[in-house]
Short mmCIF file of C-alpha atoms in Angstrom, two decimals:
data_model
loop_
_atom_site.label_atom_id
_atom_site.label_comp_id
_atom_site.label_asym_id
_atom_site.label_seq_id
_atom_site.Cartn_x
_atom_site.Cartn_y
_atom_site.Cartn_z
CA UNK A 267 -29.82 -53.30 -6.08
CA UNK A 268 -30.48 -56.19 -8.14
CA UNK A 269 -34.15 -56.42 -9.99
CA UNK A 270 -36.24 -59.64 -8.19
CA UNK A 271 -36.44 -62.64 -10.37
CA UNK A 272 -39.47 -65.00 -10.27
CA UNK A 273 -39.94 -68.38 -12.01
CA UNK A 274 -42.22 -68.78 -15.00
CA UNK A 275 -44.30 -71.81 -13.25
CA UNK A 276 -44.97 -68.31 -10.41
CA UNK A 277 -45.96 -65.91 -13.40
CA UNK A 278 -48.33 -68.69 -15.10
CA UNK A 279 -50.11 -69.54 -11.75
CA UNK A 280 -50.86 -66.01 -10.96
CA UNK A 281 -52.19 -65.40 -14.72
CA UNK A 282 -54.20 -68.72 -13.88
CA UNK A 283 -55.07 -67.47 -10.06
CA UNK A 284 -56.69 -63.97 -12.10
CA UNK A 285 -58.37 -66.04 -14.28
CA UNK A 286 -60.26 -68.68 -11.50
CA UNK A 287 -60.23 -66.43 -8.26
CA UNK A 288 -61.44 -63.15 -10.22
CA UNK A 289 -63.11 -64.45 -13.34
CA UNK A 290 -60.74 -62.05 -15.69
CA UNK A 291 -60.58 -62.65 -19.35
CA UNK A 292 -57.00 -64.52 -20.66
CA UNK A 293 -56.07 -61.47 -21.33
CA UNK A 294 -56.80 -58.93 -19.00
CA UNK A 295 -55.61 -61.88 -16.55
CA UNK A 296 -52.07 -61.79 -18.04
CA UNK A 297 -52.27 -57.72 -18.42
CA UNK A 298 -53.15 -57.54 -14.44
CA UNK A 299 -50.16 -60.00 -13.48
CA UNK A 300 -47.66 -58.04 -15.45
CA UNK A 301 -48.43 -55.06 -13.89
CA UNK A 302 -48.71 -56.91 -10.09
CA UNK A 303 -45.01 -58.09 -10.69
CA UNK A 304 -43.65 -54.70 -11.92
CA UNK A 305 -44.96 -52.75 -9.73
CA UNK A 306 -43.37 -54.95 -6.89
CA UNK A 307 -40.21 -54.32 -9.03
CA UNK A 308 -40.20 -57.91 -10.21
CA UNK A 309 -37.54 -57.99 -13.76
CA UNK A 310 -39.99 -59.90 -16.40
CA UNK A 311 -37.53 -59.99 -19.02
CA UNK A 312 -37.09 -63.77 -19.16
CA UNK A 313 -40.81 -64.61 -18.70
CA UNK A 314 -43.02 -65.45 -21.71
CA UNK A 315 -46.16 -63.37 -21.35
CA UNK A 316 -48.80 -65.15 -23.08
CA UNK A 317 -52.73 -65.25 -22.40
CA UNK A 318 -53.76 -69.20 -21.62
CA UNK A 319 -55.42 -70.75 -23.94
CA UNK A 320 -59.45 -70.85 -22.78
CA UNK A 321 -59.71 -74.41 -23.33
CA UNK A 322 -56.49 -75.73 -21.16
CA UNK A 323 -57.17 -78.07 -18.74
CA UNK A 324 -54.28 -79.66 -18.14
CA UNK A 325 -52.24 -77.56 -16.33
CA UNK A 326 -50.30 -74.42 -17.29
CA UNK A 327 -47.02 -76.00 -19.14
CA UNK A 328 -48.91 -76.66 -22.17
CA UNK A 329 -50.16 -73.54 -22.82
CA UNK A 330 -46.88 -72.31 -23.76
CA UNK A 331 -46.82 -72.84 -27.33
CA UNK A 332 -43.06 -73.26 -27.52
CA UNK A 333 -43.38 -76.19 -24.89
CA UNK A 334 -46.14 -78.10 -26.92
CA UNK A 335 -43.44 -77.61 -30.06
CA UNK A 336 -40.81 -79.11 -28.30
CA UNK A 337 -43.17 -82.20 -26.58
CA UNK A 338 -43.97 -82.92 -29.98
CA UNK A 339 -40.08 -82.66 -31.35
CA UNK A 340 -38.59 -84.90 -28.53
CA UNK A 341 -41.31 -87.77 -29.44
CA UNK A 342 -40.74 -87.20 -33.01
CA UNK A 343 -36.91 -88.00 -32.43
CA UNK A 344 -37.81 -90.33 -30.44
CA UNK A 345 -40.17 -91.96 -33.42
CA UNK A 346 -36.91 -90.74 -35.57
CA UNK A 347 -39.55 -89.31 -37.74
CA UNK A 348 -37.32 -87.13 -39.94
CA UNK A 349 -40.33 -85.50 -41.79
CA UNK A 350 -42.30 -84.48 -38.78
CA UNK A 351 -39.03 -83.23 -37.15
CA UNK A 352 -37.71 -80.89 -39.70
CA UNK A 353 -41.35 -79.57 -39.78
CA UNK A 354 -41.37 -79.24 -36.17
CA UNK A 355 -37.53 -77.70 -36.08
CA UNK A 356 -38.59 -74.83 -38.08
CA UNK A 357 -41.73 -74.01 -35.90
CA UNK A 358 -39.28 -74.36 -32.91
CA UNK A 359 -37.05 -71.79 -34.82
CA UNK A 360 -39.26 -69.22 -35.63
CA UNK A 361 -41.31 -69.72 -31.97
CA UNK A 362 -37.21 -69.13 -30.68
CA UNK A 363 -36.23 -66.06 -32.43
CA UNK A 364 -39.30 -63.92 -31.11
CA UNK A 365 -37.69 -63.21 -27.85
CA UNK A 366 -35.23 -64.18 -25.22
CA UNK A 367 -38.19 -65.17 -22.82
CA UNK A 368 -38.87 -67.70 -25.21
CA UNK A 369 -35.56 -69.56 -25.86
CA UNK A 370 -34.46 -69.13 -21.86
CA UNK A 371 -38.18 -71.65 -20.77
CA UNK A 372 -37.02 -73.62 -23.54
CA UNK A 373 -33.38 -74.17 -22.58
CA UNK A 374 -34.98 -74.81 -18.92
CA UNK A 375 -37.18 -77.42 -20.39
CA UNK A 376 -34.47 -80.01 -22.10
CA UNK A 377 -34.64 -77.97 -25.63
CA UNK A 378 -30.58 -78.06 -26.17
CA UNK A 379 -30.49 -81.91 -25.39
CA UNK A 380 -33.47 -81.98 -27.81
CA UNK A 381 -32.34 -80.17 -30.66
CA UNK A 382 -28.87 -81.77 -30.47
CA UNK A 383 -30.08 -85.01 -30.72
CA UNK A 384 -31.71 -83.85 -34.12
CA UNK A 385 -28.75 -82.86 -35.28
CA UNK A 386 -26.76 -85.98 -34.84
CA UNK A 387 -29.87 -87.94 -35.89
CA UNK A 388 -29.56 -85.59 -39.29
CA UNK A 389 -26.09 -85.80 -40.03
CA UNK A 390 -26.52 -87.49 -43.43
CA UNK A 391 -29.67 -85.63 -44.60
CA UNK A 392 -28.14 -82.03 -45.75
CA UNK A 393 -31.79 -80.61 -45.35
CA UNK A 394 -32.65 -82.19 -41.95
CA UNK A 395 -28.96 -80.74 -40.68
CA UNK A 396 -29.71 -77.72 -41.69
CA UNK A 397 -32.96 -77.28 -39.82
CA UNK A 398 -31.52 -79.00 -36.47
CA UNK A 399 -28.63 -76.18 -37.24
CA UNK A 400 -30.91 -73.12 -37.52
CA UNK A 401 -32.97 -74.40 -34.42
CA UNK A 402 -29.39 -74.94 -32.57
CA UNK A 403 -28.40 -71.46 -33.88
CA UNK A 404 -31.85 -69.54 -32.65
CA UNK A 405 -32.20 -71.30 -28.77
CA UNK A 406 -28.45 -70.34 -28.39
CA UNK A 407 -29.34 -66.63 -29.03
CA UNK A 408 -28.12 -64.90 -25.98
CA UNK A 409 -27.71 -68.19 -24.21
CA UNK A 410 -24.12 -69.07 -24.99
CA UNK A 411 -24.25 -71.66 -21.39
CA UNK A 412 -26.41 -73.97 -23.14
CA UNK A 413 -23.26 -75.26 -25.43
CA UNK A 414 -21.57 -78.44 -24.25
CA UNK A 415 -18.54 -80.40 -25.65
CA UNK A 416 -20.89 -82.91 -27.73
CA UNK A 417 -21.96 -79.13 -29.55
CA UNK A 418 -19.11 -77.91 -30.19
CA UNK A 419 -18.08 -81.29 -31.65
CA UNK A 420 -20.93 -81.07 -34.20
CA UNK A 421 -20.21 -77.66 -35.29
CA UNK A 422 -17.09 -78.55 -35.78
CA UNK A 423 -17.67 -81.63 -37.66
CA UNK A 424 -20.20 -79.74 -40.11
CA UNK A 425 -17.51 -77.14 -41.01
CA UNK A 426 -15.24 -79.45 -41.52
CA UNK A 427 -17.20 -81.87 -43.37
CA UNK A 428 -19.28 -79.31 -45.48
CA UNK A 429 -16.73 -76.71 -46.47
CA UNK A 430 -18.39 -76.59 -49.81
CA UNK A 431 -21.87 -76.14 -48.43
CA UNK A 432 -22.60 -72.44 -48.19
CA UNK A 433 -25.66 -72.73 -46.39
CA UNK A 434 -25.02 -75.46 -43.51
CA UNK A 435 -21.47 -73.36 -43.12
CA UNK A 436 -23.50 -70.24 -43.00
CA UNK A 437 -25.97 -71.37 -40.10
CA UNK A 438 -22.74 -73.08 -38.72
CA UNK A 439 -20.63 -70.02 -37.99
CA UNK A 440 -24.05 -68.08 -36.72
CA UNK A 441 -23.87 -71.34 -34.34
CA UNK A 442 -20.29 -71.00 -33.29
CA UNK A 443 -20.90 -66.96 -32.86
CA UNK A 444 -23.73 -67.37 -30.67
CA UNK A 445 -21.77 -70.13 -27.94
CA UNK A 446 -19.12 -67.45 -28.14
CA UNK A 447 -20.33 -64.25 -27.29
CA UNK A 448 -19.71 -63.20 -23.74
CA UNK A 449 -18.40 -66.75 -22.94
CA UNK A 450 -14.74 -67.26 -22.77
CA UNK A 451 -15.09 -70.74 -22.40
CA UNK A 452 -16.34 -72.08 -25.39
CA UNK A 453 -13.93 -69.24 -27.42
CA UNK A 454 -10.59 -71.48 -25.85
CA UNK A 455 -12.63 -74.97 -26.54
CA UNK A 456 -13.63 -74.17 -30.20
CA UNK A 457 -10.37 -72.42 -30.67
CA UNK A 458 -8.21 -75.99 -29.54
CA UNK A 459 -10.65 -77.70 -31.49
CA UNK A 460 -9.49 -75.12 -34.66
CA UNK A 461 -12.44 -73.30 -35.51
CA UNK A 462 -9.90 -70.82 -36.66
CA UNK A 463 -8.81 -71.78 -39.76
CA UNK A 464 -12.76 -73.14 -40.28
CA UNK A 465 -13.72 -69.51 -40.29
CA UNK A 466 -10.55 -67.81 -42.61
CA UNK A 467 -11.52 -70.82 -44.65
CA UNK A 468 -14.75 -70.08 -44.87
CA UNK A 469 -14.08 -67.03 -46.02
CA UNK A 470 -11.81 -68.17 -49.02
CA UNK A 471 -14.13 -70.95 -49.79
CA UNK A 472 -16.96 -68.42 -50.00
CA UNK A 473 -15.51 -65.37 -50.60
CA UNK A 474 -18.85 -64.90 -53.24
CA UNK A 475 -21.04 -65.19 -50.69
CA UNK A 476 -22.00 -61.88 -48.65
CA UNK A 477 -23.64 -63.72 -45.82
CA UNK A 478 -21.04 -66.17 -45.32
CA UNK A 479 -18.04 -63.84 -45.67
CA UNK A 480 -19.93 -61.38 -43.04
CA UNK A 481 -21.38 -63.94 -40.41
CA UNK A 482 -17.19 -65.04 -40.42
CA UNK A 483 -15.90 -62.29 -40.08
CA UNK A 484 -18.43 -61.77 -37.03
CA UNK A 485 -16.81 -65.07 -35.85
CA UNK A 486 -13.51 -64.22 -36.41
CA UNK A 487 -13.88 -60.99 -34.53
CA UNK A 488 -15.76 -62.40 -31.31
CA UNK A 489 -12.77 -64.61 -30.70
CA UNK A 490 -11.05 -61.83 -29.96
CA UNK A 491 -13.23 -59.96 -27.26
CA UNK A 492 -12.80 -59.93 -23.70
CA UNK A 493 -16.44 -59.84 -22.39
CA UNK A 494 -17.15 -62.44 -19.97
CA UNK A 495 -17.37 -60.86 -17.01
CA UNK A 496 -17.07 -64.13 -14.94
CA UNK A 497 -13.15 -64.72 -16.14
CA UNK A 498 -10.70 -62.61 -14.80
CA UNK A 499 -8.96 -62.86 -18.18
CA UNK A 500 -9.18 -64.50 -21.14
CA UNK A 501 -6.90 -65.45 -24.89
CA UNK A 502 -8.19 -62.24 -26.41
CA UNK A 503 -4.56 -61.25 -27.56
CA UNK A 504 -3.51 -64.52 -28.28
CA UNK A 505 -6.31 -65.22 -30.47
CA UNK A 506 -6.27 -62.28 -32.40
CA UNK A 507 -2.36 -63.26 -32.69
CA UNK A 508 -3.30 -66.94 -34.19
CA UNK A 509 -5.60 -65.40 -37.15
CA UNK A 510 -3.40 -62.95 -38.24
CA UNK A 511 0.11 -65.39 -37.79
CA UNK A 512 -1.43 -69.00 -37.92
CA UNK A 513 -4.25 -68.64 -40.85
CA UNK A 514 -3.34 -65.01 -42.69
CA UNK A 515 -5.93 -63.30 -41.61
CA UNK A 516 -5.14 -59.71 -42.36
CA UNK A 517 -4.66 -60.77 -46.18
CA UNK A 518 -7.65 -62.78 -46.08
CA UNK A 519 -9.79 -60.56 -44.76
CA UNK A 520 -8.25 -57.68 -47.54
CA UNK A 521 -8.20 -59.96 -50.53
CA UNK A 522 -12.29 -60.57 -49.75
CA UNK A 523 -13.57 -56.74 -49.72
CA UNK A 524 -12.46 -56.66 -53.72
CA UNK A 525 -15.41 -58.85 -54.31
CA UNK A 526 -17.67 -56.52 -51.88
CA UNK A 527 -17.04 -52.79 -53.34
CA UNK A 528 -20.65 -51.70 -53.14
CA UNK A 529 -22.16 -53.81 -50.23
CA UNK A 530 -21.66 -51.81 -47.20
CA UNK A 531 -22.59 -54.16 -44.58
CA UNK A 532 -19.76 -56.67 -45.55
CA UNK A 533 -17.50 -53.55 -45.90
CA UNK A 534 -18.25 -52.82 -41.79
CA UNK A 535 -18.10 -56.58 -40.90
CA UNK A 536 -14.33 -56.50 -42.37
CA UNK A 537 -13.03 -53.32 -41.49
CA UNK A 538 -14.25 -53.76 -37.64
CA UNK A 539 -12.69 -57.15 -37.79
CA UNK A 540 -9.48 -55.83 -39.52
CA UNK A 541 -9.81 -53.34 -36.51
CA UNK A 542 -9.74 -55.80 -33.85
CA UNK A 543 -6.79 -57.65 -35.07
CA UNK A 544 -4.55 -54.37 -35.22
CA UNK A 545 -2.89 -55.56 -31.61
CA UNK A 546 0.51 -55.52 -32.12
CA UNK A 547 2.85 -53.05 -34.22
CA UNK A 548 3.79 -55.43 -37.14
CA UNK A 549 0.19 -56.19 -37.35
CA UNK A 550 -0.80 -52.37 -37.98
CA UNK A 551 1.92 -52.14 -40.54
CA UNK A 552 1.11 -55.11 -41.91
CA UNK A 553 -2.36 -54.22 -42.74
CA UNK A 554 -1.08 -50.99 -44.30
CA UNK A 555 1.23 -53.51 -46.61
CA UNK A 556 -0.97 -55.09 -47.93
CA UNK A 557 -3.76 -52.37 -49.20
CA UNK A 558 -5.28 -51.91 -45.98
CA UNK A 559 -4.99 -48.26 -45.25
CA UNK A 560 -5.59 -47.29 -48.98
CA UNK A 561 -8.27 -49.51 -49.04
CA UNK A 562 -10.17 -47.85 -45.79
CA UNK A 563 -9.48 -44.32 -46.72
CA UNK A 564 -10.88 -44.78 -49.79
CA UNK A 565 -13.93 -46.08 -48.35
CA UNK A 566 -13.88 -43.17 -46.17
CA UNK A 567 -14.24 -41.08 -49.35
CA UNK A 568 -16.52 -43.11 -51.44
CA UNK A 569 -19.13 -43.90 -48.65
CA UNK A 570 -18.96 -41.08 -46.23
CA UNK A 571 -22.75 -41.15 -45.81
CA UNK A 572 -22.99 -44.91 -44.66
CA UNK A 573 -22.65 -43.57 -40.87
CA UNK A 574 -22.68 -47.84 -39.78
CA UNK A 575 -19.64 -48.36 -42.27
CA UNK A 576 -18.01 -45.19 -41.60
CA UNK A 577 -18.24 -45.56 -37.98
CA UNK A 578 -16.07 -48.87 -38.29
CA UNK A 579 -13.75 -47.95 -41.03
CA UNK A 580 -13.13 -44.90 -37.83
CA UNK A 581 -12.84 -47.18 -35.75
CA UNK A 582 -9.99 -49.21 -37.81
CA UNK A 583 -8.06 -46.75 -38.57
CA UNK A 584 -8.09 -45.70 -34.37
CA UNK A 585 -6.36 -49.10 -34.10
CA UNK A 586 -3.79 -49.20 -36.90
CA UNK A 587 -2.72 -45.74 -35.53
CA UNK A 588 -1.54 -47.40 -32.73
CA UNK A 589 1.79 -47.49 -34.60
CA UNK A 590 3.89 -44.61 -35.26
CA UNK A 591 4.84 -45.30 -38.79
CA UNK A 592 1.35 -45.58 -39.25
CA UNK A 593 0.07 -42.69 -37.94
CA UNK A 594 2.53 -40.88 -40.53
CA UNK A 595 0.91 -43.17 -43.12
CA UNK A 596 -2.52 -42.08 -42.25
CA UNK A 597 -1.56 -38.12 -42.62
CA UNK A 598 0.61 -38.28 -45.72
CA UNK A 599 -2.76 -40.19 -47.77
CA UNK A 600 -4.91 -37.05 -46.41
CA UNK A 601 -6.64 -39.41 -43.65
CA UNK A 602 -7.25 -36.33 -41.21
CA UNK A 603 -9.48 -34.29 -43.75
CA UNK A 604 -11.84 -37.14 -44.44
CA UNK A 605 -12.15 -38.24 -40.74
CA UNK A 606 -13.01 -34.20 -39.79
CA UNK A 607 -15.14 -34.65 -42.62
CA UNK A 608 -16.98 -37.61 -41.48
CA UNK A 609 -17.26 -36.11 -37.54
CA UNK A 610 -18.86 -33.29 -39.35
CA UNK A 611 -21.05 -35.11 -41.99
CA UNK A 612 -22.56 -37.05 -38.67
CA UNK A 613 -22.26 -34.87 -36.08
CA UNK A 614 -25.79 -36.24 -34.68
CA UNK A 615 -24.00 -40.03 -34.49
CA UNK A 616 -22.06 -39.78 -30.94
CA UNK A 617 -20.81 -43.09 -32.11
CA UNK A 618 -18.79 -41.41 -35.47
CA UNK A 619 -18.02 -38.69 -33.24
CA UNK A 620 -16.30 -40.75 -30.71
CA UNK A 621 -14.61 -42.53 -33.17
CA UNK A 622 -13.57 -39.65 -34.95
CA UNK A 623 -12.20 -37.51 -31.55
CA UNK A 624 -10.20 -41.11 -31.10
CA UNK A 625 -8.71 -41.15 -34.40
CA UNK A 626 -7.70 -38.13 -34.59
CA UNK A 627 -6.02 -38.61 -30.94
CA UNK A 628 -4.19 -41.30 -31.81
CA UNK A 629 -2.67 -39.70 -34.90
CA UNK A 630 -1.35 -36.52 -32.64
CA UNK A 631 -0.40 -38.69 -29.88
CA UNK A 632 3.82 -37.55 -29.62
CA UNK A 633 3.56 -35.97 -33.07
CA UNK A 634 3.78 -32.49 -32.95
CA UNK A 635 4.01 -32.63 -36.97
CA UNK A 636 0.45 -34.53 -37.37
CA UNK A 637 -0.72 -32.20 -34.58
CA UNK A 638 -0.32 -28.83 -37.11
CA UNK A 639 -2.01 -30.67 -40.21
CA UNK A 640 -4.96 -31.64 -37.34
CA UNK A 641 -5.49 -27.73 -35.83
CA UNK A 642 -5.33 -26.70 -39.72
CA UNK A 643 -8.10 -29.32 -41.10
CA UNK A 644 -10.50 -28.07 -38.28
CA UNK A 645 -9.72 -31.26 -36.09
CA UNK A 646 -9.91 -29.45 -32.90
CA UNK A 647 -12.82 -27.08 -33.81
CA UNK A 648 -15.31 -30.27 -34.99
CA UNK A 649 -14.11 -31.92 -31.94
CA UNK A 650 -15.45 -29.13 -29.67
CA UNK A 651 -18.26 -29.15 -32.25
CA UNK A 652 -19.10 -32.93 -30.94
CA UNK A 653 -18.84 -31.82 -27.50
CA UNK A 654 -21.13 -29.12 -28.06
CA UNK A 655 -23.53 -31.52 -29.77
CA UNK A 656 -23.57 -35.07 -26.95
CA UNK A 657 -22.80 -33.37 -23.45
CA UNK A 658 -24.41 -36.58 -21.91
CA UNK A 659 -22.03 -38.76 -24.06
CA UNK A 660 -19.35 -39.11 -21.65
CA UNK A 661 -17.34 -41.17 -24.31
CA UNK A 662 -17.61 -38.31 -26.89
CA UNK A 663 -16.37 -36.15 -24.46
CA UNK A 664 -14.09 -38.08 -23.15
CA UNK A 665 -12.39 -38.84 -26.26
CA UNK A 666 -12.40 -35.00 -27.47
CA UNK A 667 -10.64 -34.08 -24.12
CA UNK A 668 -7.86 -36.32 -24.95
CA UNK A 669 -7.45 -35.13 -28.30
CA UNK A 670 -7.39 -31.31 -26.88
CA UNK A 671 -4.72 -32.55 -24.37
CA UNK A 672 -2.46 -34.08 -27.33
CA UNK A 673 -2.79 -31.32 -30.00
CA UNK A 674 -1.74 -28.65 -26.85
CA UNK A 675 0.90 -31.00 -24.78
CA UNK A 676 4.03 -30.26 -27.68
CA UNK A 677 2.97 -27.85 -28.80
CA UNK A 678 1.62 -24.79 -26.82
CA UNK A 679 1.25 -22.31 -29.77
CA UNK A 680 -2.40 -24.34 -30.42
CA UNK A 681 -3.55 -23.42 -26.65
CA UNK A 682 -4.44 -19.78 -27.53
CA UNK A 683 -6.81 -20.57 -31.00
CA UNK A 684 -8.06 -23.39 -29.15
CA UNK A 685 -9.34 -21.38 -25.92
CA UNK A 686 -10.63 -19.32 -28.65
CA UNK A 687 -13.23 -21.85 -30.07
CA UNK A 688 -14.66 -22.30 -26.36
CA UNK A 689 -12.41 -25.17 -25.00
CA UNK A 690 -12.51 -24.22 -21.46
CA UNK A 691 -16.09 -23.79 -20.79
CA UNK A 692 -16.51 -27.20 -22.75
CA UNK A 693 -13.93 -29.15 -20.73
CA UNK A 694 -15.11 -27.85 -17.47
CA UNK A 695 -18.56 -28.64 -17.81
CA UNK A 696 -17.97 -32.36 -19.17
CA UNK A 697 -15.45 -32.30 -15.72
CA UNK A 698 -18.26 -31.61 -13.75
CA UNK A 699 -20.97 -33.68 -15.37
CA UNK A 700 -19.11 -36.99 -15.78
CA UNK A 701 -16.89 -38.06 -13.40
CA UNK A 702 -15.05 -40.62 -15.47
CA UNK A 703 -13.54 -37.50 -17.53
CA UNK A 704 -12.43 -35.73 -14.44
CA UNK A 705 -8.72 -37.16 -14.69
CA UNK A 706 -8.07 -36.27 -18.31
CA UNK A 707 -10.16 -32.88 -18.18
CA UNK A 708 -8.11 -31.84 -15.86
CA UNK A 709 -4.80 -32.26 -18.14
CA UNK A 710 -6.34 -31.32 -20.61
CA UNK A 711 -7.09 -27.43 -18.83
CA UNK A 712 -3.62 -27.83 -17.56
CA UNK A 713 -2.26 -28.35 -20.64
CA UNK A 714 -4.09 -25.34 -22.16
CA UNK A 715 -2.99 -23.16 -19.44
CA UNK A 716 -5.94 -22.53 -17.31
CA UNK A 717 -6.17 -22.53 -13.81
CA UNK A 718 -6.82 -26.19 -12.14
CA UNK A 719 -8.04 -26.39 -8.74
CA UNK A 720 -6.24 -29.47 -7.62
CA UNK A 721 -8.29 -30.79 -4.60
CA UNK A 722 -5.53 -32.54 -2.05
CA UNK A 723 -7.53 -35.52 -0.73
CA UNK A 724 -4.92 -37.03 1.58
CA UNK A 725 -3.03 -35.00 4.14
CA UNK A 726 -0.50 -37.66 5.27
CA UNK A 727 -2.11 -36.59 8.45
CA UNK A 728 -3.73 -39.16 11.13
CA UNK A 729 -7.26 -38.99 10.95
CA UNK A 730 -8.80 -39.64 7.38
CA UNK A 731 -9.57 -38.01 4.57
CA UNK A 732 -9.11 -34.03 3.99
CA UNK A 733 -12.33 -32.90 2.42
#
């Protein structure tokens, strides 16, 4: 059942109600209402719990201090008093990025019509744009809804018109990756309006700049998710299609990781983008043309203890193995070594090792060859090893059950040293504690020759279910 939801204006005039009808401090007023509305299983998580200030007399609005920021920014713009509204931008920033609670009474109050009429009033002053930008960039946080057409325009007109700015470009794309997150709307506007080949540029343009090249490839890579729940489906594929066909994406994104060899965060930002454009064959071999696959492996072997970079470079090399040729690629440059390696190095990660499990999957998935050099690096035994390690990870086990099921399904010889290590016991109990690995469990035991009771749950007989 869905958590209750109450209004701010509610929480305020019970804080306010504690503080006249019971003579409680600020406070212990707020304190007592937080725990009123939780215990009545009231969700606070968009309510901004702040003590009233003493002194208020004018009602509860203004004792919000992110409300008296932006009264005093909307009569600044309306003064068009550029000094006083960059001053009062950054305040509304930095009030914005404490919480969600924060930025969602603010967007309730007029904020987005407020800050984008900064922005338009600062489109000649570089500094004043930038401000308006970073104050766009922090109330957007988590509230992608708040973008209209008139926003995306600007953003769109800032990274066109200041490709050689690194900084407005920078707060720009953190802009355009904020409207876009779980909202497949603005994704199709800003793609027709060619925020595309904005963000490769940006890249290019930049390609010296760390925070630039990784806030793009952030960009890049949310254009081609599938996460708004309210659309039944969205351009993902043909998205991730236009960067790498339309704007050269793959090489882009290759070309810029020379400049990066020691900074591991850009290294992740590029390899999980590189990851999520691997979704179609050519594409995989493509990215294997051009360096790709050397490229990743060798960060595999040079940074095997960065468990955030490691966990994406995994997570590449998962997709590019979605091509056959590939998948022979990956084993003939010793691939399978370093990803056992890595499962093992962070065993305590369930992310790596769900990564890993996949990997490996994918490279024994109808090759019975890749399968031996798998069983003889110690795939299958550091798989087990990771299910041994996260039982409640239903992923992890998930994953490792469908990389038992390949190594075994050509090639029975691997069922006996595998049932050896400890599969069975293993597989049954992630069968019995997650129900979402029930399905490919139960290959994966019938593939290794043990018994599977196979429950019948329809008869063909008139009267329901067989239980």
């Amino acid at each position: 059942m869905a958590a209750k939801q109450i209004t701010q204006e509610t929480f305020d005039e019970v804080v306010q109600e504690n503080i006249v009808e019971f003579g409680l401090e600020p406070e212990e007023a707020l304190n007592e209402a937080v725990q009123q509305f939780e215990s009545q299983g009231v969700d606070l998580s968009n309510i901004v719990k702040e003590a009233p200030n003493p002194t208020s007399e004018n009602g509860q609005e203004q004792n919000h201090a992110i409300l008296q920021t932006l009264d005093s920014l909307q009569k600044a713009i309306v003064d068009s008093d550029s000094s006083e509204m960059d001053e009062l931008l950054g305040s509304f920033a930095e009030q914005c990025r404490r919480e969600l609670a924060v930025r969602y009474l603010a967007g309730r109050k007029g904020a987005y019509a407020a800050v984008l009429a900064a922005g338009r009033l600062a489109c000649e002053d570089r500094c004043s744009l930038l401000k308006a930008l970073e104050a766009l960039s922090a109330l957007t946080d988590g509230q992608p809804d708040l973008l209209d057409a008139s926003g995306q325009e600007l953003l769109l007109q800032v990274l066109q018109g200041s490709r050689d700015a690194a900084d407005l470009t920078f707060v720009a794309i953190r802009c355009v990756r904020h409207a876009c997150l779980k909202h497949e709307q603005n994704r199709q506007d800003l793609v027709r309006g060619g925020v595309l080949p904005l963000l490769a540029g940006a890249i290019v343009q930049h390609g010296d700049r760390a925070n630039v090249v990784r806030e793009a490839c952030s960009g890049l890579r949310i254009m081609t998710f599938d996460d708004d729940i309210r659309v039944p489906f969205g351009h993902a594929h043909d998205h991730a299609k236009m960067i790498v066909s339309d704007h050269d994406g793959l090489r882009i994104l290759i070309e810029a990781a020379k400049a990066f060899t020691d900074d591991c965060s850009v290294l992740s930002e590029i390899c999980a983008t590189l990851g999520r454009l691997a979704v179609r064959n050519e594409f995989c071999q493509e990215i294997v043309d051009l360096g790709g696959l050397n490229f990743m492996v060798a960060l595999l072997a040079d940074c095997i203890d960065h468990q955030e970079l490691v966990k994406q470079v995994l997570s590449a090399i998962r997709a590019i193995a979605g091509n056959d040729d590939v998948k022979d690629a990956i084993v003939n440059v010793g691939g399978t070594d370093l990803i056992v390696l890595a499962m093992s190095r962070h065993l305590a990660s369930p992310q790596v090792c769900e990564q890993s499990c996949a990997a490996l999957c994918m490279l024994a998935l109808r090759k019975p060859e890749n399968c031996s050099v798998i069983m003889e690096g110690g795939g299958a035994l550091a798989a087990l090893q990771a299910m041994k390690t996260h039982p409640r990870e239903v992923a992890v086990q998930k994953q490792a059950c469908m990389l038992i099921r390949n190594l075994v399904s050509r090639t029975r010889d691997f069922s006996q040293p595998i049932l050896e290590m400890g599969a069975e016991d293993l597989i049954s109990e992630a069968r019995a504690a997650h129900r979402d690995c029930d399905d490919i469990a139960k290959a994966a035991l019938r593939d290794l020759g043990c018994k599977v009771e196979l429950r019948e749950l329809w008869t063909g007989q008139k009267g329901g279910l067989a239980h």
